[in-house]
Backbone as JSON Lines, residues from 0, in Angstrom:
{"i":0,"aa":"M","n":[7.72,-29.41,-5.68],"ca":[6.81,-28.47,-6.27],"c":[6.07,-29.19,-7.39]}
{"i":1,"aa":"T","n":[4.77,-29.09,-7.4],"ca":[3.96,-29.72,-8.42],"c":[3.69,-28.73,-9.53]}
{"i":2,"aa":"L","n":[3.92,-29.13,-10.77],"ca":[3.63,-28.29,-11.93],"c":[2.57,-28.98,-12.76]}
{"i":3,"aa":"Y","n":[1.7,-28.19,-13.37],"ca":[0.61,-28.72,-14.17],"c":[0.62,-28.08,-15.54]}
{"i":4,"aa":"N","n":[0.24,-28.86,-16.56],"ca":[-0.02,-28.28,-17.87],"c":[-1.41,-27.67,-17.82]}
{"i":5,"aa":"R","n":[-1.54,-26.43,-18.25],"ca":[-2.85,-25.77,-18.22],"c":[-3.04,-25.02,-19.52]}
{"i":6,"aa":"F","n":[-3.84,-25.54,-20.42],"ca":[-4.02,-24.89,-21.7],"c":[-5.38,-24.24,-21.87]}
{"i":7,"aa":"S","n":[-6.27,-24.4,-20.92],"ca":[-7.56,-23.73,-21.02],"c":[-8.11,-23.49,-19.62]}
{"i":8,"aa":"L","n":[-9.01,-22.56,-19.55],"ca":[-9.65,-22.27,-18.28],"c":[-10.61,-23.39,-17.92]}
{"i":9,"aa":"S","n":[-10.77,-23.61,-16.64],"ca":[-11.77,-24.57,-16.21],"c":[-13.14,-24.07,-16.64]}
{"i":10,"aa":"P","n":[-14.09,-24.97,-16.92],"ca":[-15.38,-24.55,-17.45],"c":[-16.12,-23.53,-16.6]}
{"i":11,"aa":"D","n":[-15.96,-23.61,-15.3],"ca":[-16.72,-22.68,-14.45],"c":[-15.93,-21.43,-14.1]}
{"i":12,"aa":"F","n":[-14.71,-21.29,-14.6],"ca":[-13.89,-20.13,-14.24],"c":[-14.57,-18.82,-14.63]}
{"i":13,"aa":"M","n":[-15.1,-18.75,-15.84],"ca":[-15.66,-17.5,-16.34],"c":[-16.95,-17.12,-15.61]}
{"i":14,"aa":"T","n":[-17.63,-18.06,-15.0],"ca":[-18.9,-17.74,-14.38],"c":[-18.84,-17.68,-12.86]}
{"i":15,"aa":"N","n":[-17.89,-18.37,-12.24],"ca":[-17.9,-18.47,-10.79],"c":[-16.76,-17.76,-10.09]}
{"i":16,"aa":"T","n":[-15.98,-16.96,-10.79],"ca":[-14.88,-16.26,-10.15],"c":[-15.36,-14.88,-9.72]}
{"i":17,"aa":"P","n":[-15.52,-14.65,-8.42],"ca":[-16.02,-13.37,-7.96],"c":[-14.96,-12.28,-8.04]}
{"i":18,"aa":"N","n":[-15.41,-11.04,-8.11],"ca":[-14.56,-9.85,-7.99],"c":[-13.51,-9.7,-9.09]}
{"i":19,"aa":"I","n":[-13.69,-10.33,-10.22],"ca":[-12.77,-10.14,-11.33],"c":[-13.6,-9.6,-12.48]}
{"i":20,"aa":"N","n":[-13.29,-8.37,-12.91],"ca":[-14.14,-7.76,-13.92],"c":[-13.95,-8.4,-15.29]}
{"i":21,"aa":"L","n":[-14.88,-8.15,-16.18],"ca":[-14.92,-8.79,-17.49],"c":[-13.66,-8.51,-18.29]}
{"i":22,"aa":"K","n":[-13.14,-7.3,-18.25],"ca":[-11.93,-6.97,-19.01],"c":[-10.78,-7.88,-18.6]}
{"i":23,"aa":"K","n":[-10.63,-8.12,-17.32],"ca":[-9.54,-8.97,-16.85],"c":[-9.74,-10.41,-17.31]}
{"i":24,"aa":"K","n":[-10.98,-10.89,-17.31],"ca":[-11.26,-12.24,-17.8],"c":[-10.88,-12.34,-19.28]}
{"i":25,"aa":"V","n":[-11.21,-11.31,-20.04],"ca":[-10.87,-11.3,-21.46],"c":[-9.36,-11.27,-21.63]}
{"i":26,"aa":"M","n":[-8.64,-10.5,-20.81],"ca":[-7.19,-10.46,-20.91],"c":[-6.58,-11.82,-20.58]}
{"i":27,"aa":"L","n":[-7.16,-12.54,-19.64],"ca":[-6.66,-13.87,-19.32],"c":[-6.88,-14.81,-20.5]}
{"i":28,"aa":"E","n":[-7.95,-14.6,-21.25],"ca":[-8.17,-15.39,-22.46],"c":[-7.07,-15.13,-23.48]}
{"i":29,"aa":"E","n":[-6.57,-13.9,-23.56],"ca":[-5.44,-13.6,-24.45],"c":[-4.2,-14.37,-24.03]}
{"i":30,"aa":"F","n":[-4.0,-14.5,-22.74],"ca":[-2.87,-15.28,-22.23],"c":[-3.02,-16.75,-22.62]}
{"i":31,"aa":"I","n":[-4.22,-17.26,-22.54],"ca":[-4.48,-18.65,-22.91],"c":[-4.13,-18.88,-24.38]}
{"i":32,"aa":"K","n":[-4.46,-17.92,-25.23],"ca":[-4.11,-18.04,-26.65],"c":[-2.59,-18.12,-26.83]}
{"i":33,"aa":"L","n":[-1.87,-17.33,-26.04],"ca":[-0.4,-17.36,-26.13],"c":[0.15,-18.7,-25.65]}
{"i":34,"aa":"I","n":[-0.45,-19.26,-24.62],"ca":[0.0,-20.58,-24.14],"c":[-0.19,-21.61,-25.25]}
{"i":35,"aa":"K","n":[-1.31,-21.55,-25.92],"ca":[-1.57,-22.51,-27.01],"c":[-0.55,-22.34,-28.13]}
{"i":36,"aa":"K","n":[-0.18,-21.1,-28.44],"ca":[0.84,-20.86,-29.46],"c":[2.19,-21.42,-29.02]}
{"i":37,"aa":"A","n":[2.43,-21.4,-27.73],"ca":[3.71,-21.89,-27.2],"c":[3.86,-23.4,-27.35]}
{"i":38,"aa":"E","n":[2.79,-24.09,-27.69],"ca":[2.87,-25.54,-27.89],"c":[3.84,-25.9,-29.02]}
{"i":39,"aa":"I","n":[4.15,-24.93,-29.88],"ca":[5.1,-25.2,-30.96],"c":[6.53,-25.35,-30.44]}
{"i":40,"aa":"L","n":[6.76,-24.93,-29.21],"ca":[8.08,-25.08,-28.61],"c":[8.3,-26.52,-28.18]}
{"i":41,"aa":"D","n":[9.54,-26.89,-27.99],"ca":[9.86,-28.27,-27.59],"c":[9.33,-28.63,-26.21]}
{"i":42,"aa":"E","n":[9.25,-27.65,-25.32],"ca":[8.79,-27.92,-23.96],"c":[7.44,-27.26,-23.72]}
{"i":43,"aa":"D","n":[6.55,-28.02,-23.11],"ca":[5.23,-27.49,-22.79],"c":[5.31,-26.59,-21.57]}
{"i":44,"aa":"P","n":[4.46,-25.56,-21.54],"ca":[4.39,-24.73,-20.34],"c":[3.98,-25.56,-19.12]}
{"i":45,"aa":"K","n":[4.56,-25.24,-18.01],"ca":[4.27,-25.91,-16.74],"c":[3.84,-24.85,-15.73]}
{"i":46,"aa":"F","n":[2.72,-25.1,-15.08],"ca":[2.2,-24.15,-14.11],"c":[2.01,-24.83,-12.76]}
{"i":47,"aa":"Y","n":[1.96,-24.01,-11.71],"ca":[1.85,-24.53,-10.35],"c":[0.48,-25.13,-10.07]}
{"i":48,"aa":"G","n":[-0.54,-24.65,-10.74],"ca":[-1.91,-25.12,-10.52],"c":[-2.77,-24.03,-9.91]}
{"i":49,"aa":"S","n":[-4.06,-24.18,-10.05],"ca":[-4.98,-23.14,-9.59],"c":[-4.93,-22.98,-8.07]}
{"i":50,"aa":"N","n":[-5.14,-21.76,-7.65],"ca":[-5.13,-21.41,-6.23],"c":[-6.51,-20.99,-5.78]}
{"i":51,"aa":"S","n":[-6.7,-21.03,-4.49],"ca":[-7.94,-20.53,-3.89],"c":[-7.75,-19.05,-3.53]}
{"i":52,"aa":"E","n":[-8.86,-18.37,-3.36],"ca":[-8.78,-16.98,-2.91],"c":[-8.17,-16.92,-1.52]}
{"i":53,"aa":"E","n":[-8.39,-17.95,-0.72],"ca":[-7.8,-18.0,0.62],"c":[-6.27,-18.02,0.54]}
{"i":54,"aa":"N","n":[-5.71,-18.83,-0.36],"ca":[-4.25,-18.86,-0.54],"c":[-3.71,-17.49,-0.95]}
{"i":55,"aa":"I","n":[-4.4,-16.86,-1.89],"ca":[-3.97,-15.55,-2.36],"c":[-4.01,-14.55,-1.21]}
{"i":56,"aa":"S","n":[-5.07,-14.56,-0.43],"ca":[-5.19,-13.66,0.73],"c":[-4.09,-13.91,1.76]}
{"i":57,"aa":"R","n":[-3.75,-15.18,1.97],"ca":[-2.68,-15.5,2.93],"c":[-1.36,-14.86,2.51]}
{"i":58,"aa":"V","n":[-1.05,-14.95,1.22],"ca":[0.21,-14.36,0.73],"c":[0.14,-12.84,0.78]}
{"i":59,"aa":"E","n":[-0.98,-12.27,0.36],"ca":[-1.14,-10.81,0.44],"c":[-0.95,-10.33,1.88]}
{"i":60,"aa":"N","n":[-1.6,-10.98,2.82],"ca":[-1.5,-10.57,4.23],"c":[-0.1,-10.76,4.77]}
{"i":61,"aa":"A","n":[0.53,-11.87,4.45],"ca":[1.89,-12.13,4.95],"c":[2.89,-11.12,4.42]}
{"i":62,"aa":"L","n":[2.72,-10.71,3.16],"ca":[3.65,-9.74,2.55],"c":[3.2,-8.3,2.72]}
{"i":63,"aa":"K","n":[1.96,-8.12,3.21],"ca":[1.37,-6.79,3.36],"c":[1.33,-6.04,2.02]}
{"i":64,"aa":"I","n":[0.88,-6.78,1.0],"ca":[0.76,-6.27,-0.37],"c":[-0.59,-6.73,-0.92]}
{"i":65,"aa":"K","n":[-1.25,-5.87,-1.69],"ca":[-2.49,-6.24,-2.36],"c":[-2.23,-6.47,-3.84]}
{"i":66,"aa":"F","n":[-2.75,-7.58,-4.37],"ca":[-2.6,-7.9,-5.79],"c":[-3.76,-7.29,-6.57]}
{"i":67,"aa":"D","n":[-3.5,-6.89,-7.82],"ca":[-4.58,-6.36,-8.65],"c":[-5.44,-7.52,-9.19]}
{"i":68,"aa":"D","n":[-6.56,-7.17,-9.82],"ca":[-7.52,-8.17,-10.28],"c":[-6.93,-9.13,-11.31]}
{"i":69,"aa":"F","n":[-6.12,-8.62,-12.23],"ca":[-5.55,-9.51,-13.25],"c":[-4.58,-10.5,-12.62]}
{"i":70,"aa":"L","n":[-3.74,-10.04,-11.73],"ca":[-2.8,-10.94,-11.05],"c":[-3.57,-12.0,-10.27]}
{"i":71,"aa":"K","n":[-4.64,-11.61,-9.6],"ca":[-5.46,-12.58,-8.88],"c":[-6.07,-13.61,-9.83]}
{"i":72,"aa":"A","n":[-6.58,-13.14,-10.98],"ca":[-7.16,-14.07,-11.96],"c":[-6.11,-15.06,-12.44]}
{"i":73,"aa":"Y","n":[-4.9,-14.58,-12.69],"ca":[-3.79,-15.44,-13.11],"c":[-3.47,-16.47,-12.03]}
{"i":74,"aa":"L","n":[-3.4,-16.03,-10.79],"ca":[-3.09,-16.94,-9.69],"c":[-4.21,-17.94,-9.44]}
{"i":75,"aa":"L","n":[-5.45,-17.5,-9.56],"ca":[-6.58,-18.41,-9.37],"c":[-6.54,-19.55,-10.38]}
{"i":76,"aa":"E","n":[-6.15,-19.26,-11.6],"ca":[-6.16,-20.29,-12.64],"c":[-4.84,-21.03,-12.8]}
{"i":77,"aa":"Y","n":[-3.71,-20.32,-12.74],"ca":[-2.42,-20.93,-13.06],"c":[-1.46,-21.04,-11.89]}
{"i":78,"aa":"G","n":[-1.49,-20.11,-10.98],"ca":[-0.62,-20.16,-9.81],"c":[0.77,-19.62,-10.01]}
{"i":79,"aa":"G","n":[1.29,-19.66,-11.21],"ca":[2.66,-19.25,-11.52],"c":[3.28,-20.3,-12.4]}
{"i":80,"aa":"G","n":[4.48,-20.05,-12.87],"ca":[5.19,-21.02,-13.69],"c":[5.58,-20.46,-15.03]}
{"i":81,"aa":"G","n":[5.64,-21.3,-16.04],"ca":[6.06,-20.87,-17.36],"c":[6.64,-22.02,-18.15]}
{"i":82,"aa":"I","n":[7.69,-21.72,-18.92],"ca":[8.37,-22.73,-19.71],"c":[9.77,-22.9,-19.13]}
{"i":83,"aa":"P","n":[10.08,-24.08,-18.6],"ca":[11.37,-24.29,-17.93],"c":[12.55,-23.82,-18.78]}
{"i":84,"aa":"D","n":[13.45,-23.1,-18.14],"ca":[14.69,-22.58,-18.73],"c":[14.48,-21.48,-19.77]}
{"i":85,"aa":"L","n":[13.25,-21.07,-20.03],"ca":[13.0,-20.01,-21.01],"c":[12.28,-18.81,-20.42]}
{"i":86,"aa":"L","n":[11.21,-19.06,-19.7],"ca":[10.39,-17.97,-19.18],"c":[9.68,-18.46,-17.92]}
{"i":87,"aa":"H","n":[9.86,-17.75,-16.84],"ca":[9.25,-18.14,-15.58],"c":[8.69,-16.91,-14.87]}
{"i":88,"aa":"T","n":[7.53,-17.08,-14.28],"ca":[6.94,-16.06,-13.42],"c":[6.67,-16.71,-12.08]}
{"i":89,"aa":"N","n":[7.16,-16.08,-11.01],"ca":[6.9,-16.59,-9.67],"c":[5.4,-16.64,-9.44]}
{"i":90,"aa":"G","n":[4.99,-17.33,-8.41],"ca":[3.57,-17.43,-8.11],"c":[3.33,-17.98,-6.73]}
{"i":91,"aa":"I","n":[2.26,-18.74,-6.59],"ca":[1.87,-19.32,-5.31],"c":[1.67,-20.82,-5.51]}
{"i":92,"aa":"L","n":[2.33,-21.62,-4.7],"ca":[2.12,-23.07,-4.74],"c":[0.8,-23.38,-4.04]}
{"i":93,"aa":"P","n":[-0.15,-24.02,-4.72],"ca":[-1.46,-24.28,-4.11],"c":[-1.37,-25.07,-2.81]}
{"i":94,"aa":"E","n":[-0.44,-26.02,-2.73],"ca":[-0.34,-26.86,-1.54],"c":[0.46,-26.2,-0.41]}
{"i":95,"aa":"N","n":[1.13,-25.09,-0.69],"ca":[1.94,-24.42,0.33],"c":[2.12,-22.95,-0.04]}
{"i":96,"aa":"P","n":[1.09,-22.13,0.17],"ca":[1.14,-20.74,-0.29],"c":[2.26,-19.9,0.34]}
{"i":97,"aa":"L","n":[2.7,-20.27,1.54],"ca":[3.77,-19.51,2.2],"c":[5.11,-20.27,2.12]}
{"i":98,"aa":"S","n":[5.31,-20.95,1.02],"ca":[6.55,-21.67,0.78],"c":[7.72,-20.7,0.7]}
{"i":99,"aa":"D","n":[8.88,-21.12,1.22],"ca":[10.07,-20.28,1.11],"c":[10.83,-20.55,-0.19]}
{"i":100,"aa":"N","n":[10.26,-21.34,-1.08],"ca":[10.84,-21.6,-2.4],"c":[11.03,-20.26,-3.12]}
{"i":101,"aa":"Q","n":[12.2,-20.05,-3.69],"ca":[12.48,-18.76,-4.33],"c":[11.83,-18.6,-5.7]}
{"i":102,"aa":"Y","n":[11.04,-19.58,-6.12],"ca":[10.23,-19.44,-7.32],"c":[8.78,-19.13,-6.97]}
{"i":103,"aa":"T","n":[8.56,-18.68,-5.74],"ca":[7.23,-18.25,-5.31],"c":[7.28,-16.77,-4.95]}
{"i":104,"aa":"F","n":[6.13,-16.12,-5.01],"ca":[6.07,-14.72,-4.59],"c":[6.54,-14.57,-3.16]}
{"i":105,"aa":"Y","n":[6.0,-15.41,-2.29],"ca":[6.34,-15.28,-0.87],"c":[7.82,-15.54,-0.63]}
{"i":106,"aa":"G","n":[8.32,-16.68,-1.08],"ca":[9.7,-17.06,-0.82],"c":[10.71,-16.07,-1.38]}
{"i":107,"aa":"A","n":[10.53,-15.67,-2.63],"ca":[11.48,-14.75,-3.27],"c":[11.41,-13.36,-2.65]}
{"i":108,"aa":"T","n":[10.21,-12.9,-2.33],"ca":[10.06,-11.56,-1.77],"c":[10.63,-11.49,-0.36]}
{"i":109,"aa":"V","n":[10.33,-12.47,0.48],"ca":[10.88,-12.49,1.84],"c":[12.4,-12.57,1.8]}
{"i":110,"aa":"Y","n":[12.93,-13.42,0.94],"ca":[14.38,-13.55,0.8],"c":[15.01,-12.2,0.4]}
{"i":111,"aa":"A","n":[14.43,-11.55,-0.59],"ca":[14.98,-10.27,-1.06],"c":[14.86,-9.19,0.01]}
{"i":112,"aa":"R","n":[13.8,-9.22,0.78],"ca":[13.66,-8.24,1.88],"c":[14.71,-8.48,2.95]}
{"i":113,"aa":"Q","n":[14.93,-9.73,3.31],"ca":[15.88,-10.05,4.38],"c":[17.33,-9.88,3.95]}
{"i":114,"aa":"E","n":[17.66,-10.33,2.76],"ca":[19.06,-10.34,2.32],"c":[19.5,-9.07,1.62]}
{"i":115,"aa":"F","n":[18.57,-8.36,0.98],"ca":[18.94,-7.2,0.16],"c":[18.14,-5.94,0.48]}
{"i":116,"aa":"Q","n":[17.39,-5.96,1.56],"ca":[16.6,-4.81,2.0],"c":[15.64,-4.3,0.91]}
{"i":117,"aa":"L","n":[15.04,-5.23,0.19],"ca":[14.04,-4.86,-0.81],"c":[12.92,-4.11,-0.1]}
{"i":118,"aa":"P","n":[12.5,-2.95,-0.61],"ca":[11.41,-2.21,0.02],"c":[10.14,-3.06,0.13]}
{"i":119,"aa":"D","n":[9.38,-2.83,1.2],"ca":[8.2,-3.65,1.51],"c":[7.09,-3.58,0.46]}
{"i":120,"aa":"H","n":[7.07,-2.54,-0.36],"ca":[5.99,-2.43,-1.34],"c":[6.32,-3.11,-2.67]}
{"i":121,"aa":"F","n":[7.47,-3.79,-2.74],"ca":[7.84,-4.52,-3.96],"c":[7.55,-6.01,-3.8]}
{"i":122,"aa":"L","n":[7.05,-6.61,-4.88],"ca":[6.79,-8.04,-4.96],"c":[7.72,-8.61,-6.03]}
{"i":123,"aa":"V","n":[8.49,-9.63,-5.7],"ca":[9.41,-10.24,-6.66],"c":[8.62,-11.17,-7.58]}
{"i":124,"aa":"I","n":[8.55,-10.81,-8.86],"ca":[7.79,-11.64,-9.8],"c":[8.68,-12.56,-10.64]}
{"i":125,"aa":"N","n":[9.96,-12.26,-10.69],"ca":[10.92,-13.09,-11.41],"c":[12.28,-12.8,-10.83]}
{"i":126,"aa":"S","n":[13.02,-13.83,-10.45],"ca":[14.28,-13.58,-9.74],"c":[15.47,-14.23,-10.42]}
{"i":127,"aa":"N","n":[16.55,-13.49,-10.36],"ca":[17.85,-13.97,-10.82],"c":[18.84,-13.62,-9.72]}
{"i":128,"aa":"F","n":[18.58,-14.18,-8.52],"ca":[19.44,-13.86,-7.38],"c":[20.86,-14.33,-7.67]}
{"i":129,"aa":"P","n":[21.87,-13.65,-7.23],"ca":[21.81,-12.47,-6.38],"c":[21.87,-11.15,-7.13]}
{"i":130,"aa":"S","n":[21.83,-11.16,-8.45],"ca":[22.04,-9.9,-9.15],"c":[20.78,-9.04,-9.23]}
{"i":131,"aa":"D","n":[19.89,-9.35,-10.12],"ca":[18.73,-8.49,-10.28],"c":[17.44,-9.31,-10.33]}
{"i":132,"aa":"V","n":[16.35,-8.61,-10.1],"ca":[15.03,-9.24,-10.09],"c":[14.02,-8.31,-10.75]}
{"i":133,"aa":"L","n":[12.94,-8.89,-11.22],"ca":[11.81,-8.08,-11.66],"c":[10.88,-7.93,-10.48]}
{"i":134,"aa":"V","n":[10.51,-6.69,-10.2],"ca":[9.62,-6.42,-9.07],"c":[8.39,-5.67,-9.54]}
{"i":135,"aa":"L","n":[7.29,-5.96,-8.88],"ca":[6.05,-5.24,-9.09],"c":[5.91,-4.27,-7.92]}
{"i":136,"aa":"D","n":[5.76,-3.0,-8.23],"ca":[5.55,-1.98,-7.2],"c":[4.07,-2.0,-6.84]}
{"i":137,"aa":"S","n":[3.75,-2.44,-5.64],"ca":[2.34,-2.59,-5.26],"c":[1.63,-1.25,-5.11]}
{"i":138,"aa":"H","n":[2.35,-0.16,-5.02],"ca":[1.71,1.16,-4.96],"c":[1.18,1.58,-6.33]}
{"i":139,"aa":"S","n":[1.95,1.31,-7.38],"ca":[1.57,1.78,-8.71],"c":[1.19,0.66,-9.68]}
{"i":140,"aa":"G","n":[1.56,-0.58,-9.35],"ca":[1.33,-1.7,-10.26],"c":[2.41,-1.84,-11.33]}
{"i":141,"aa":"T","n":[3.35,-0.92,-11.35],"ca":[4.42,-0.88,-12.35],"c":[5.47,-1.95,-12.07]}
{"i":142,"aa":"I","n":[6.07,-2.46,-13.13],"ca":[7.13,-3.47,-12.99],"c":[8.46,-2.87,-13.4]}
{"i":143,"aa":"Y","n":[9.46,-3.11,-12.53],"ca":[10.82,-2.6,-12.72],"c":[11.81,-3.74,-12.63]}
{"i":144,"aa":"N","n":[13.0,-3.52,-13.18],"ca":[14.15,-4.36,-12.88],"c":[14.8,-3.74,-11.64]}
{"i":145,"aa":"Y","n":[15.1,-4.54,-10.66],"ca":[15.68,-4.04,-9.41],"c":[17.04,-4.69,-9.21]}
{"i":146,"aa":"E","n":[18.08,-3.86,-9.16],"ca":[19.45,-4.32,-8.93],"c":[19.63,-4.52,-7.44]}
{"i":147,"aa":"M","n":[19.82,-5.76,-7.03],"ca":[19.84,-6.1,-5.61],"c":[21.01,-5.46,-4.85]}
{"i":148,"aa":"Y","n":[22.2,-5.48,-5.42],"ca":[23.35,-4.97,-4.68],"c":[23.34,-3.45,-4.54]}
{"i":149,"aa":"S","n":[22.99,-2.75,-5.6],"ca":[22.98,-1.29,-5.53],"c":[21.66,-0.75,-5.02]}
{"i":150,"aa":"Q","n":[20.64,-1.59,-4.96],"ca":[19.29,-1.22,-4.54],"c":[18.7,-0.12,-5.42]}
{"i":151,"aa":"N","n":[19.02,-0.19,-6.7],"ca":[18.48,0.75,-7.68],"c":[17.46,0.04,-8.55]}
{"i":152,"aa":"R","n":[16.45,0.77,-8.92],"ca":[15.47,0.21,-9.85],"c":[15.62,0.91,-11.19]}
{"i":153,"aa":"S","n":[15.26,0.2,-12.23],"ca":[15.33,0.76,-13.58],"c":[14.13,1.66,-13.82]}
{"i":154,"aa":"S","n":[14.09,2.22,-15.0],"ca":[12.87,2.9,-15.4],"c":[11.8,1.82,-15.6]}
{"i":155,"aa":"T","n":[10.6,2.23,-15.81],"ca":[9.48,1.29,-15.97],"c":[9.74,0.32,-17.11]}
{"i":156,"aa":"L","n":[9.63,-0.96,-16.82],"ca":[9.71,-1.98,-17.87],"c":[8.33,-2.3,-18.42]}
{"i":157,"aa":"Y","n":[7.35,-2.39,-17.52],"ca":[5.98,-2.7,-17.89],"c":[5.04,-1.87,-17.02]}
{"i":158,"aa":"P","n":[3.94,-1.39,-17.57],"ca":[3.03,-0.57,-16.77],"c":[2.23,-1.38,-15.74]}
{"i":159,"aa":"N","n":[2.1,-2.7,-15.96],"ca":[1.34,-3.53,-15.03],"c":[1.65,-5.01,-15.29]}
{"i":160,"aa":"F","n":[1.1,-5.87,-14.43],"ca":[1.38,-7.3,-14.53],"c":[0.83,-7.91,-15.82]}
{"i":161,"aa":"E","n":[-0.36,-7.53,-16.22],"ca":[-0.91,-8.13,-17.44],"c":[-0.07,-7.78,-18.65]}
{"i":162,"aa":"N","n":[0.43,-6.55,-18.73],"ca":[1.29,-6.16,-19.84],"c":[2.58,-6.96,-19.82]}
{"i":163,"aa":"Y","n":[3.16,-7.14,-18.64],"ca":[4.36,-7.96,-18.49],"c":[4.12,-9.38,-19.01]}
{"i":164,"aa":"L","n":[3.07,-10.01,-18.53],"ca":[2.81,-11.4,-18.87],"c":[2.59,-11.57,-20.37]}
{"i":165,"aa":"L","n":[1.73,-10.75,-20.96],"ca":[1.43,-10.87,-22.38],"c":[2.64,-10.52,-23.24]}
{"i":166,"aa":"T","n":[3.37,-9.48,-22.88],"ca":[4.54,-9.06,-23.66],"c":[5.65,-10.11,-23.62]}
{"i":167,"aa":"E","n":[5.93,-10.65,-22.45],"ca":[6.99,-11.65,-22.33],"c":[6.65,-12.93,-23.1]}
{"i":168,"aa":"W","n":[5.41,-13.37,-23.02],"ca":[5.02,-14.58,-23.74],"c":[5.01,-14.34,-25.25]}
{"i":169,"aa":"E","n":[4.53,-13.18,-25.68],"ca":[4.55,-12.85,-27.11],"c":[5.98,-12.83,-27.63]}
{"i":170,"aa":"A","n":[6.89,-12.22,-26.88],"ca":[8.3,-12.14,-27.29],"c":[8.92,-13.54,-27.37]}
{"i":171,"aa":"L","n":[8.62,-14.37,-26.41],"ca":[9.15,-15.73,-26.42],"c":[8.68,-16.5,-27.65]}
{"i":172,"aa":"I","n":[7.41,-16.39,-27.95],"ca":[6.85,-17.1,-29.1],"c":[7.46,-16.58,-30.4]}
{"i":173,"aa":"E","n":[7.61,-15.27,-30.52],"ca":[8.21,-14.69,-31.72],"c":[9.67,-15.12,-31.88]}
{"i":174,"aa":"E","n":[10.38,-15.22,-30.77],"ca":[11.8,-15.59,-30.82],"c":[12.0,-17.02,-31.27]}
{"i":175,"aa":"Y","n":[11.06,-17.89,-30.92],"ca":[11.19,-19.3,-31.26],"c":[10.24,-19.64,-32.37]}
């Protein structure tokens, strides 16, 4: 798996990314600010690398799930990743979007569906197999903790992916 340091958007990202509204672009800029703040940590953030819309569509079609605009913007620029051993978000490997790696959306979600009967409308965004995982409900966009063995989900942890991403990174930075 290839990981990349990504501390800023590519110069043409803000002008050439279709179908992503201005609010989502601005929210991604907030994430970039958090990444820069994370430089104070001993380990630099590592990301999978930017993805194409084709890769994102392949994963959406394979999982029969649609991603929201913010999640797509995140995947287009970063692909997934985080800070090793501290904070990780699954994503899409640019060189292999349908990888069975359990640190990818596709790999973790397929594994959870096959081994733990995870409902088809859930996307695994962070996994701690075999106990519990964070899932995004593709019907509502809400993020829950999902207990794999009991097949129970918690109450809402985050109202959407952007809130999850910004809140988790802010908490990590405050903690360290």
